Amino acid sequence: MTPYDLRVEHLRAPIALGARQPRLSWLVDHARAACELEVSTGGRLVWASGEIEKADAAPALYAGEALTSNTVYEWRVRSRPSGGEWSDWATSTFETSLLDASDWVAPWIEPGQQDAVIERWSIVDWIRGLGPDSPPEERLRPPHLLRQAFEIGPGVVRARLFATARGVYSASVNGRRADDQVLAPGFDSYEHRISFTSSDVTAALVEGENVLGLALADGWWAGRLGLTGSSAQFGTRTSAIWQLHVDYADGTTQLVTSGADARSAPGPWVYADLFVGESFDRRAVPSGWDRPGFDDGEWMPVAEVGTDHAVLVPFRGEPVRRVLEVRPVALVETAQGTIVDFGQVLVGRVRVRLRDMTAGHRVTIEHTETLAADGSWFANIVGINKEQTDVFVSAGGADEWEPEFTFHGFRYARISGSTAPLEPDDVVAVVLASDLEQTGAFAASDPRLDRLHQNVVWSQRGNFLSVPTDCPQRERAGWTGDIQAFAGAATNNAQVLPFLERWLDNLRADQLPDGRIPIFSPRSPFDAEAAANAQGIGSIVAAAGWSDAVAIVPWTLYERTGDVRVLEENFDAMLRWIEYQRRTAAAELPASLAGVDLAEARTRAQALLYNTGSHFGDWLTPSTMEGLPTHEAIGIAPALTSEYLAPMFQANTLTIAAQAAEVLGRPTDAADLAERAARVRAAFAAEYVDADGDLPVRLQGVYVVALAFDMVPAGLRARTAARLVELVHERGDRLDTGFLSTPYLLDVLCDHGHPELARTLLWQSEMPSWLYEVDNGATTIWETWDAIAPDGSIRPMSFNHYAPGSVDDWLYRRVAGIRSTSPGYRTAVIQPDFDAGVGQVRAHVGTPYGRLGVEWAVAGGAASATVDVPHGVTARLATPAGEIALEPGRTRHTLPTGRPASASAPA
C-alpha cells in the first residue's frame, strides 16, 4: 500500500532543483482515488495539500510557500484506494539550487591564458578537403588549473558547491573529486543560458585549511564544434565561477566564492579538445596542487571578469557521467600499433594501463568506428579537426590514464607506443552519456531483430550526451530534425523527459525574434554568421520538419508521459513558429509558380501554404543518393520534396498546437488553430493531390507523410495508399524514405490495410533496410543505408545516427504490441503481432504508473501472452479472437487461433 519510487521533477532525491513549483510523483500498487502530501523544512511545515482526489499518475504540483534557495526539504505522501484506508506515509527529500540570479555574488574569474586560436572553416572547405596546415599542438592550448585556499571551522553539517564555466571543468576539494560528472556543465546556448551544477562536498571538508581545485578546458565554449570544425564559436577565453555554501551545526553559514584570491597555472595537458582529442603529459602534473600545503607562489593571479549572473540557470535533469565500461573482444598487433576491438560502436574514451614505461615516452590512441573490408585501419570520419586522437606522455614506470576533456565515437582503437605488449585487461572503453535511467526493453527470439533494437539503444545512448546530437563524432550538433523523428522511440528506452526538457529550454532560447526555430540547438554566433554568408543548404536557418521539432517533441513527450508542463513551457514558441510560417506563406510563392498567372482562388490557396524557401526535404532519400558523390547527391531530395513536405509539416504543427491548446484550457486558440490546419490541408489537396490521389513527386516519402498527416481527402486515401504500395514494389520491396518520412512508413502501411508489406520491409535484408545493416555487422544505426556497400567497401560516413532507428518505436508498439491510447498510458492496448514473423517477443515500457509489459509466443496454431499491467492503467489485450479487459498485475492468456480467447488466469 505504501507509495514508493518518490521523485521530484522526475529525479530521485535531487540536490539541485531549479523549479519553483516542482512536480512530485510516486508509484503505488493500488488503484488511486486520493492522495495527501506534506512538505517541510527544518521541522516547519510549508505545504499541506489536504486530501486531493487523484485517480491518475500525473505529477502533483507543489503549491506551498515559495521555495528558498539552497534549502533541504522533506516531503511525504500517502495514498488511498477507492473505498479503502490511507496507506502509510512514504518520505523523501529534495534540495533547491540557487533559484535567483541575486543568489550569486561571486565574480567570474579567468586564469591567465592565451586567447584560443580562431579557426573559421566552411562546408565548402570541408568538401574540398581543406583544413589546418599545422599540428594540433601548435594551434590548440592547454586546460588550466585553478586553486583557491580557504579556512573552515569546526562543526560542518552540510556543504554544497555551485559551479559552472565558460568551458568544461572538473572540480575537487582537498584532492577529492567533487562529484561524478563528466564534461560539466555540459552544452548550452551560452549566449542566453549557462547551466550551473551543485555538488555535495560535505565529506571532503576538514577543519582548518582547505583547497578547491578546478581544471578548466575549452569544451564546447572555445573548442572545435560542428561539421566545419571551427573553433571559438562562443568565445576565445575560458572562465569559471563558483560559490561554496557551508552550513554549521550552530546555525551559521559560510560562503566561499571564486575571486581574486584564486591562483592559476597551465595544467599538464598540451591541449584538450572535444573533437581533436587530448594530449596529456604525466611529468607536468604539479603534485598536490589541489590539496593544502602546496606552494602556488609561482602560479599566476586570476582576473575577475564581471558578475554576469543573468545567464546562470540551475542544471536540469541528469548530467553526463561514465555510465558503462566495455572490455575488448580482440587485440590485433600490427606494424602501426595494437588494434583493439571493443565489439560495439560506442561513445566515450579509452582507459589504458601501461607498464615499464620510460619517462617522456609517447603513447598514441586513435579511434574509428569501423575497419576496412580487409581488416586494416580505416578512419571513417573525415573532416576538419576530426582527428579523434589522444596522446599520453609517460612519467616512467607503470601508469593508468583516461582522458578528461574529450570524447570520441568508436568501436576500434589503435594504440601505439606502448613499451610492453598490451593485454586485454589493460584496455577498457569508458562509455559516456547523459545518465538517463533505462526504463524500457525489447527482446525477440530472432537474433537479428534483437540486434536491431540493441543498435538503436546504443545509438540513443551515444547521442544523448548533454544534448540530443545527430552523430557523436563528426558534428555532435543538436539537430532538430533528428530528435523530432526519434523522440517517440527514445521515450520507450529511457527516462528522457528531463533531458529533452533541458534541450527544449535551449531551443526556445535560440528561437529567432521573427519566430524561426533553428535547425539545431545550441546555436552559436558563428553558426548565425556562417549561415548568413553561405549559399544553398549551408544557408538554411530554419527548415520544415526540423523547426517543427518545437511542436513534435513536446507533444510526443506529453503523449507518452501525460506531463502537461512540457506543453506549457513550449506552447508560445510553437505559436511564434506558426506565425512565421503564416507570414511567409502569405508573402511568397514557390519557385515552381514563378511567372505563372494564377486564378484568384488558387492565389488565396497558395497564400495559406508554407511551401517556399530552402529546406532539407526528405533528407537522404536512398534513390536520390545513388550513383553520385555525397556532396552532389544531398541536394536532390531537398529540391524534389521540399515544396510538398513543408506545408504537410505546417498542417501537422497546427494540429499539434490545436491539441495542445485544448489540453492547456485554451479553447479559443484550439478552435482557431484547428480551423487553420483544416484550411491548409484543403489548400494542399487542391494544389497537389490529383483526382487519382497522386502527388506531384513519385517518391515513397512524399506519399507516406501525406497519408500520415491526413493531407489527402478521405475519398482518395485508398488510392494514395495503393500508389505508395506500388512505389515500394517498384523498389523491390525496399524502403525509399528519408529522414522525415521513415518514422511514419510502417505505420502508414499498417493503417491503410497493408500490414504484410510493412512486415516485409522490416525483414528486408537487401540494402536499403534495417536488417541489411545488422547482417553487415552494425552495432549502431548508420547515417546512410549503404555505409558499408554490398561489395564490402566502406564509406566515410557516420556509423552512429539514431534518426533511422525510429523503427524501434514500431517494434514496441506494433510487434510487441504495447500502445498508449491516452496520454501517459492512462489507457493502453496490448496487441501483439502474432504474424510478425518472430516466435517470441518480450518488451516493457516505463509509464507514470509503473512497468507495463508483455511477453508473447506463437507455436503451431496457438499463441500465449503474459501481461504485466500496473495499477491505474486501464488496458485491454487485443487478439485475433477478440479483446480481453486486463486486470492489474500479471495475467497469462492462452489464445487458440480462431477460437474465443480464454479467461485470464491470475499469475
PDB file of N, CA and C in Angstrom, residues 318-385:
ATOM      1  N   GLU A 318      19.738  14.958 -15.560  1.00  0.00           N
ATOM      2  CA  GLU A 318      20.942  14.240 -15.149  1.00  0.00           C
ATOM      3  C   GLU A 318      22.135  14.677 -15.998  1.00  0.00           C
ATOM      4  N   PRO A 319      23.306  14.834 -15.391  1.00  0.00           N
ATOM      5  CA  PRO A 319      24.486  15.255 -16.134  1.00  0.00           C
ATOM      6  C   PRO A 319      25.114  14.099 -16.905  1.00  0.00           C
ATOM      7  N   VAL A 320      26.172  14.404 -17.622  1.00  0.00           N
ATOM      8  CA  VAL A 320      26.975  13.382 -18.297  1.00  0.00           C
ATOM      9  C   VAL A 320      27.823  12.665 -17.249  1.00  0.00           C
ATOM     10  N   ARG A 321      27.830  11.346 -17.337  1.00  0.00           N
ATOM     11  CA  ARG A 321      28.637  10.542 -16.435  1.00  0.00           C
ATOM     12  C   ARG A 321      29.266   9.381 -17.201  1.00  0.00           C
ATOM     13  N   ARG A 322      30.179   8.686 -16.535  1.00  0.00           N
ATOM     14  CA  ARG A 322      30.648   7.398 -17.032  1.00  0.00           C
ATOM     15  C   ARG A 322      29.544   6.388 -16.715  1.00  0.00           C
ATOM     16  N   VAL A 323      28.893   5.846 -17.736  1.00  0.00           N
ATOM     17  CA  VAL A 323      27.716   5.010 -17.487  1.00  0.00           C
ATOM     18  C   VAL A 323      27.992   3.519 -17.677  1.00  0.00           C
ATOM     19  N   LEU A 324      29.018   3.157 -18.417  1.00  0.00           N
ATOM     20  CA  LEU A 324      29.342   1.752 -18.658  1.00  0.00           C
ATOM     21  C   LEU A 324      30.830   1.621 -18.931  1.00  0.00           C
ATOM     22  N   GLU A 325      31.318   0.402 -18.790  1.00  0.00           N
ATOM     23  CA  GLU A 325      32.658   0.070 -19.260  1.00  0.00           C
ATOM     24  C   GLU A 325      32.553  -1.151 -20.164  1.00  0.00           C
ATOM     25  N   VAL A 326      33.271  -1.112 -21.281  1.00  0.00           N
ATOM     26  CA  VAL A 326      33.224  -2.193 -22.264  1.00  0.00           C
ATOM     27  C   VAL A 326      34.634  -2.744 -22.441  1.00  0.00           C
ATOM     28  N   ARG A 327      34.763  -4.047 -22.284  1.00  0.00           N
ATOM     29  CA  ARG A 327      36.058  -4.709 -22.417  1.00  0.00           C
ATOM     30  C   ARG A 327      36.307  -5.123 -23.858  1.00  0.00           C
ATOM     31  N   PRO A 328      37.551  -5.255 -24.271  1.00  0.00           N
ATOM     32  CA  PRO A 328      37.841  -5.655 -25.655  1.00  0.00           C
ATOM     33  C   PRO A 328      37.385  -7.076 -25.939  1.00  0.00           C
ATOM     34  N   VAL A 329      37.027  -7.303 -27.207  1.00  0.00           N
ATOM     35  CA  VAL A 329      36.759  -8.670 -27.654  1.00  0.00           C
ATOM     36  C   VAL A 329      37.941  -9.224 -28.442  1.00  0.00           C
ATOM     37  N   ALA A 330      38.844  -8.331 -28.873  1.00  0.00           N
ATOM     38  CA  ALA A 330      40.019  -8.796 -29.613  1.00  0.00           C
ATOM     39  C   ALA A 330      41.083  -7.715 -29.620  1.00  0.00           C
ATOM     40  N   LEU A 331      42.353  -8.148 -29.591  1.00  0.00           N
ATOM     41  CA  LEU A 331      43.504  -7.272 -29.789  1.00  0.00           C
ATOM     42  C   LEU A 331      44.332  -7.853 -30.922  1.00  0.00           C
ATOM     43  N   VAL A 332      44.661  -7.014 -31.900  1.00  0.00           N
ATOM     44  CA  VAL A 332      45.423  -7.467 -33.057  1.00  0.00           C
ATOM     45  C   VAL A 332      46.663  -6.589 -33.186  1.00  0.00           C
ATOM     46  N   GLU A 333      47.832  -7.226 -33.199  1.00  0.00           N
ATOM     47  CA  GLU A 333      49.083  -6.482 -33.347  1.00  0.00           C
ATOM     48  C   GLU A 333      49.341  -6.193 -34.816  1.00  0.00           C
ATOM     49  N   THR A 334      49.651  -4.933 -35.120  1.00  0.00           N
ATOM     50  CA  THR A 334      50.032  -4.540 -36.471  1.00  0.00           C
ATOM     51  C   THR A 334      51.314  -3.722 -36.389  1.00  0.00           C
ATOM     52  N   ALA A 335      51.893  -3.440 -37.536  1.00  0.00           N
ATOM     53  CA  ALA A 335      53.130  -2.658 -37.559  1.00  0.00           C
ATOM     54  C   ALA A 335      52.900  -1.242 -37.052  1.00  0.00           C
ATOM     55  N   GLN A 336      51.645  -0.754 -37.148  1.00  0.00           N
ATOM     56  CA  GLN A 336      51.340   0.623 -36.726  1.00  0.00           C
ATOM     57  C   GLN A 336      50.804   0.693 -35.305  1.00  0.00           C
ATOM     58  N   GLY A 337      50.647  -0.441 -34.645  1.00  0.00           N
ATOM     59  CA  GLY A 337      50.147  -0.436 -33.275  1.00  0.00           C
ATOM     60  C   GLY A 337      49.169  -1.559 -33.037  1.00  0.00           C
ATOM     61  N   THR A 338      48.645  -1.611 -31.830  1.00  0.00           N
ATOM     62  CA  THR A 338      47.674  -2.644 -31.445  1.00  0.00           C
ATOM     63  C   THR A 338      46.267  -2.146 -31.730  1.00  0.00           C
ATOM     64  N   ILE A 339      45.542  -2.866 -32.588  1.00  0.00           N
ATOM     65  CA  ILE A 339      44.147  -2.533 -32.859  1.00  0.00           C
ATOM     66  C   ILE A 339      43.277  -3.267 -31.849  1.00  0.00           C
ATOM     67  N   VAL A 340      42.520  -2.493 -31.091  1.00  0.00           N
ATOM     68  CA  VAL A 340      41.653  -3.040 -30.051  1.00  0.00           C
ATOM     69  C   VAL A 340      40.217  -2.963 -30.554  1.00  0.00           C
ATOM     70  N   ASP A 341      39.561  -4.103 -30.568  1.00  0.00           N
ATOM     71  CA  ASP A 341      38.159  -4.177 -30.983  1.00  0.00           C
ATOM     72  C   ASP A 341      37.298  -4.346 -29.733  1.00  0.00           C
ATOM     73  N   PHE A 342      36.428  -3.348 -29.491  1.00  0.00           N
ATOM     74  CA  PHE A 342      35.540  -3.422 -28.339  1.00  0.00           C
ATOM     75  C   PHE A 342      34.219  -4.102 -28.678  1.00  0.00           C
ATOM     76  N   GLY A 343      34.050  -4.499 -29.925  1.00  0.00           N
ATOM     77  CA  GLY A 343      32.860  -5.246 -30.310  1.00  0.00           C
ATOM     78  C   GLY A 343      31.599  -4.424 -30.415  1.00  0.00           C
ATOM     79  N   GLN A 344      31.677  -3.123 -30.193  1.00  0.00           N
ATOM     80  CA  GLN A 344      30.492  -2.280 -30.128  1.00  0.00           C
ATOM     81  C   GLN A 344      30.877  -0.840 -30.462  1.00  0.00           C
ATOM     82  N   VAL A 345      30.185  -0.237 -31.412  1.00  0.00           N
ATOM     83  CA  VAL A 345      30.345   1.195 -31.634  1.00  0.00           C
ATOM     84  C   VAL A 345      29.770   1.914 -30.418  1.00  0.00           C
ATOM     85  N   LEU A 346      30.552   2.799 -29.843  1.00  0.00           N
ATOM     86  CA  LEU A 346      30.148   3.463 -28.601  1.00  0.00           C
ATOM     87  C   LEU A 346      30.703   4.875 -28.570  1.00  0.00           C
ATOM     88  N   VAL A 347      30.399   5.562 -27.489  1.00  0.00           N
ATOM     89  CA  VAL A 347      30.850   6.942 -27.326  1.00  0.00           C
ATOM     90  C   VAL A 347      31.522   7.062 -25.964  1.00  0.00           C
ATOM     91  N   GLY A 348      32.699   7.617 -25.964  1.00  0.00           N
ATOM     92  CA  GLY A 348      33.439   7.774 -24.718  1.00  0.00           C
ATOM     93  C   GLY A 348      34.914   7.914 -24.992  1.00  0.00           C
ATOM     94  N   ARG A 349      35.721   7.184 -24.252  1.00  0.00           N
ATOM     95  CA  ARG A 349      37.164   7.237 -24.437  1.00  0.00           C
ATOM     96  C   ARG A 349      37.784   5.959 -23.888  1.00  0.00           C
ATOM     97  N   VAL A 350      39.067   5.809 -24.108  1.00  0.00           N
ATOM     98  CA  VAL A 350      39.789   4.598 -23.730  1.00  0.00           C
ATOM     99  C   VAL A 350      40.612   4.866 -22.471  1.00  0.00           C
ATOM    100  N   ARG A 351      40.512   3.950 -21.518  1.00  0.00           N
ATOM    101  CA  ARG A 351      41.412   3.969 -20.378  1.00  0.00           C
ATOM    102  C   ARG A 351      42.430   2.856 -20.584  1.00  0.00           C
ATOM    103  N   VAL A 352      43.695   3.218 -20.471  1.00  0.00           N
ATOM    104  CA  VAL A 352      44.752   2.257 -20.773  1.00  0.00           C
ATOM    105  C   VAL A 352      45.703   2.139 -19.586  1.00  0.00           C
ATOM    106  N   ARG A 353      46.138   0.928 -19.329  1.00  0.00           N
ATOM    107  CA  ARG A 353      47.122   0.654 -18.276  1.00  0.00           C
ATOM    108  C   ARG A 353      48.431   0.282 -18.952  1.00  0.00           C
ATOM    109  N   LEU A 354      49.487   0.968 -18.529  1.00  0.00           N
ATOM    110  CA  LEU A 354      50.801   0.806 -19.147  1.00  0.00           C
ATOM    111  C   LEU A 354      51.807   0.321 -18.122  1.00  0.00           C
ATOM    112  N   ARG A 355      52.816  -0.409 -18.609  1.00  0.00           N
ATOM    113  CA  ARG A 355      53.848  -0.955 -17.719  1.00  0.00           C
ATOM    114  C   ARG A 355      55.224  -0.669 -18.311  1.00  0.00           C
ATOM    115  N   ASP A 356      56.196  -0.529 -17.406  1.00  0.00           N
ATOM    116  CA  ASP A 356      57.603  -0.429 -17.803  1.00  0.00           C
ATOM    117  C   ASP A 356      57.836   0.700 -18.807  1.00  0.00           C
ATOM    118  N   MET A 357      57.222   1.836 -18.548  1.00  0.00           N
ATOM    119  CA  MET A 357      57.373   2.969 -19.458  1.00  0.00           C
ATOM    120  C   MET A 357      58.610   3.789 -19.099  1.00  0.00           C
ATOM    121  N   THR A 358      59.192   4.403 -20.096  1.00  0.00           N
ATOM    122  CA  THR A 358      60.305   5.325 -19.923  1.00  0.00           C
ATOM    123  C   THR A 358      59.768   6.746 -19.871  1.00  0.00           C
ATOM    124  N   ALA A 359      60.296   7.556 -18.967  1.00  0.00           N
ATOM    125  CA  ALA A 359      59.843   8.940 -18.858  1.00  0.00           C
ATOM    126  C   ALA A 359      59.982   9.641 -20.210  1.00  0.00           C
ATOM    127  N   GLY A 360      58.927  10.322 -20.616  1.00  0.00           N
ATOM    128  CA  GLY A 360      58.917  11.041 -21.891  1.00  0.00           C
ATOM    129  C   GLY A 360      58.410  10.223 -23.063  1.00  0.00           C
ATOM    130  N   HIS A 361      58.141   8.937 -22.823  1.00  0.00           N
ATOM    131  CA  HIS A 361      57.666   8.083 -23.914  1.00  0.00           C
ATOM    132  C   HIS A 361      56.207   8.412 -24.232  1.00  0.00           C
ATOM    133  N   ARG A 362      55.878   8.448 -25.538  1.00  0.00           N
ATOM    134  CA  ARG A 362      54.540   8.826 -26.000  1.00  0.00           C
ATOM    135  C   ARG A 362      53.731   7.597 -26.385  1.00  0.00           C
ATOM    136  N   VAL A 363      52.500   7.572 -25.944  1.00  0.00           N
ATOM    137  CA  VAL A 363      51.535   6.555 -26.364  1.00  0.00           C
ATOM    138  C   VAL A 363      50.388   7.279 -27.062  1.00  0.00           C
ATOM    139  N   THR A 364      50.041   6.797 -28.242  1.00  0.00           N
ATOM    140  CA  THR A 364      49.003   7.433 -29.046  1.00  0.00           C
ATOM    141  C   THR A 364      47.804   6.497 -29.180  1.00  0.00           C
ATOM    142  N   ILE A 365      46.597   7.049 -29.012  1.00  0.00           N
ATOM    143  CA  ILE A 365      45.361   6.271 -29.134  1.00  0.00           C
ATOM    144  C   ILE A 365      44.501   6.918 -30.214  1.00  0.00           C
ATOM    145  N   GLU A 366      44.317   6.193 -31.318  1.00  0.00           N
ATOM    146  CA  GLU A 366      43.443   6.649 -32.397  1.00  0.00           C
ATOM    147  C   GLU A 366      42.108   5.906 -32.300  1.00  0.00           C
ATOM    148  N   HIS A 367      41.064   6.486 -32.893  1.00  0.00           N
ATOM    149  CA  HIS A 367      39.723   5.927 -32.773  1.00  0.00           C
ATOM    150  C   HIS A 367      39.018   5.903 -34.121  1.00  0.00           C
ATOM    151  N   THR A 368      38.264   4.843 -34.361  1.00  0.00           N
ATOM    152  CA  THR A 368      37.430   4.769 -35.558  1.00  0.00           C
ATOM    153  C   THR A 368      36.249   3.851 -35.283  1.00  0.00           C
ATOM    154  N   GLU A 369      35.209   4.004 -36.092  1.00  0.00           N
ATOM    155  CA  GLU A 369      34.004   3.189 -35.898  1.00  0.00           C
ATOM    156  C   GLU A 369      34.033   1.891 -36.694  1.00  0.00           C
ATOM    157  N   THR A 370      34.908   1.790 -37.667  1.00  0.00           N
ATOM    158  CA  THR A 370      34.941   0.592 -38.498  1.00  0.00           C
ATOM    159  C   THR A 370      36.337   0.390 -39.060  1.00  0.00           C
ATOM    160  N   LEU A 371      36.626  -0.820 -39.444  1.00  0.00           N
ATOM    161  CA  LEU A 371      37.851  -1.127 -40.170  1.00  0.00           C
ATOM    162  C   LEU A 371      37.522  -1.288 -41.644  1.00  0.00           C
ATOM    163  N   ALA A 372      38.556  -1.299 -42.470  1.00  0.00           N
ATOM    164  CA  ALA A 372      38.366  -1.578 -43.882  1.00  0.00           C
ATOM    165  C   ALA A 372      37.938  -3.034 -44.062  1.00  0.00           C
ATOM    166  N   ALA A 373      37.463  -3.357 -45.259  1.00  0.00           N
ATOM    167  CA  ALA A 373      36.968  -4.705 -45.533  1.00  0.00           C
ATOM    168  C   ALA A 373      38.030  -5.764 -45.274  1.00  0.00           C
ATOM    169  N   ASP A 374      39.320  -5.416 -45.459  1.00  0.00           N
ATOM    170  CA  ASP A 374      40.389  -6.391 -45.234  1.00  0.00           C
ATOM    171  C   ASP A 374      40.900  -6.405 -43.798  1.00  0.00           C
ATOM    172  N   GLY A 375      40.243  -5.647 -42.916  1.00  0.00           N
ATOM    173  CA  GLY A 375      40.630  -5.618 -41.517  1.00  0.00           C
ATOM    174  C   GLY A 375      41.690  -4.594 -41.173  1.00  0.00           C
ATOM    175  N   SER A 376      42.137  -3.836 -42.160  1.00  0.00           N
ATOM    176  CA  SER A 376      43.145  -2.809 -41.883  1.00  0.00           C
ATOM    177  C   SER A 376      42.485  -1.564 -41.312  1.00  0.00           C
ATOM    178  N   TRP A 377      43.309  -0.688 -40.753  1.00  0.00           N
ATOM    179  CA  TRP A 377      42.809   0.522 -40.114  1.00  0.00           C
ATOM    180  C   TRP A 377      42.155   1.428 -41.143  1.00  0.00           C
ATOM    181  N   PHE A 378      41.011   1.992 -40.809  1.00  0.00           N
ATOM    182  CA  PHE A 378      40.262   2.868 -41.704  1.00  0.00           C
ATOM    183  C   PHE A 378      39.606   3.950 -40.864  1.00  0.00           C
ATOM    184  N   ALA A 379      39.910   5.204 -41.121  1.00  0.00           N
ATOM    185  CA  ALA A 379      39.292   6.319 -40.402  1.00  0.00           C
ATOM    186  C   ALA A 379      38.011   6.707 -41.130  1.00  0.00           C
ATOM    187  N   ASN A 380      36.857   6.326 -40.567  1.00  0.00           N
ATOM    188  CA  ASN A 380      35.604   6.555 -41.294  1.00  0.00           C
ATOM    189  C   ASN A 380      35.092   7.981 -41.153  1.00  0.00           C
ATOM    190  N   ILE A 381      35.574   8.722 -40.177  1.00  0.00           N
ATOM    191  CA  ILE A 381      35.147  10.112 -40.013  1.00  0.00           C
ATOM    192  C   ILE A 381      36.247  11.022 -40.545  1.00  0.00           C
ATOM    193  N   VAL A 382      35.944  11.697 -41.625  1.00  0.00           N
ATOM    194  CA  VAL A 382      36.908  12.611 -42.214  1.00  0.00           C
ATOM    195  C   VAL A 382      36.353  14.031 -42.099  1.00  0.00           C
ATOM    196  N   GLY A 383      37.236  14.981 -42.044  1.00  0.00           N
ATOM    197  CA  GLY A 383      36.812  16.363 -41.942  1.00  0.00           C
ATOM    198  C   GLY A 383      37.836  17.179 -41.186  1.00  0.00           C
ATOM    199  N   ILE A 384      37.506  18.417 -40.995  1.00  0.00           N
ATOM    200  CA  ILE A 384      38.418  19.374 -40.387  1.00  0.00           C
ATOM    201  C   ILE A 384      38.377  19.237 -38.869  1.00  0.00           C
ATOM    202  N   ASN A 385      39.556  19.040 -38.277  1.00  0.00           N
ATOM    203  CA  ASN A 385      39.680  18.892 -36.821  1.00  0.00           C
ATOM    204  C   ASN A 385      38.881  17.697 -36.295  1.00  0.00           C
TER     205      ASN A 385
END
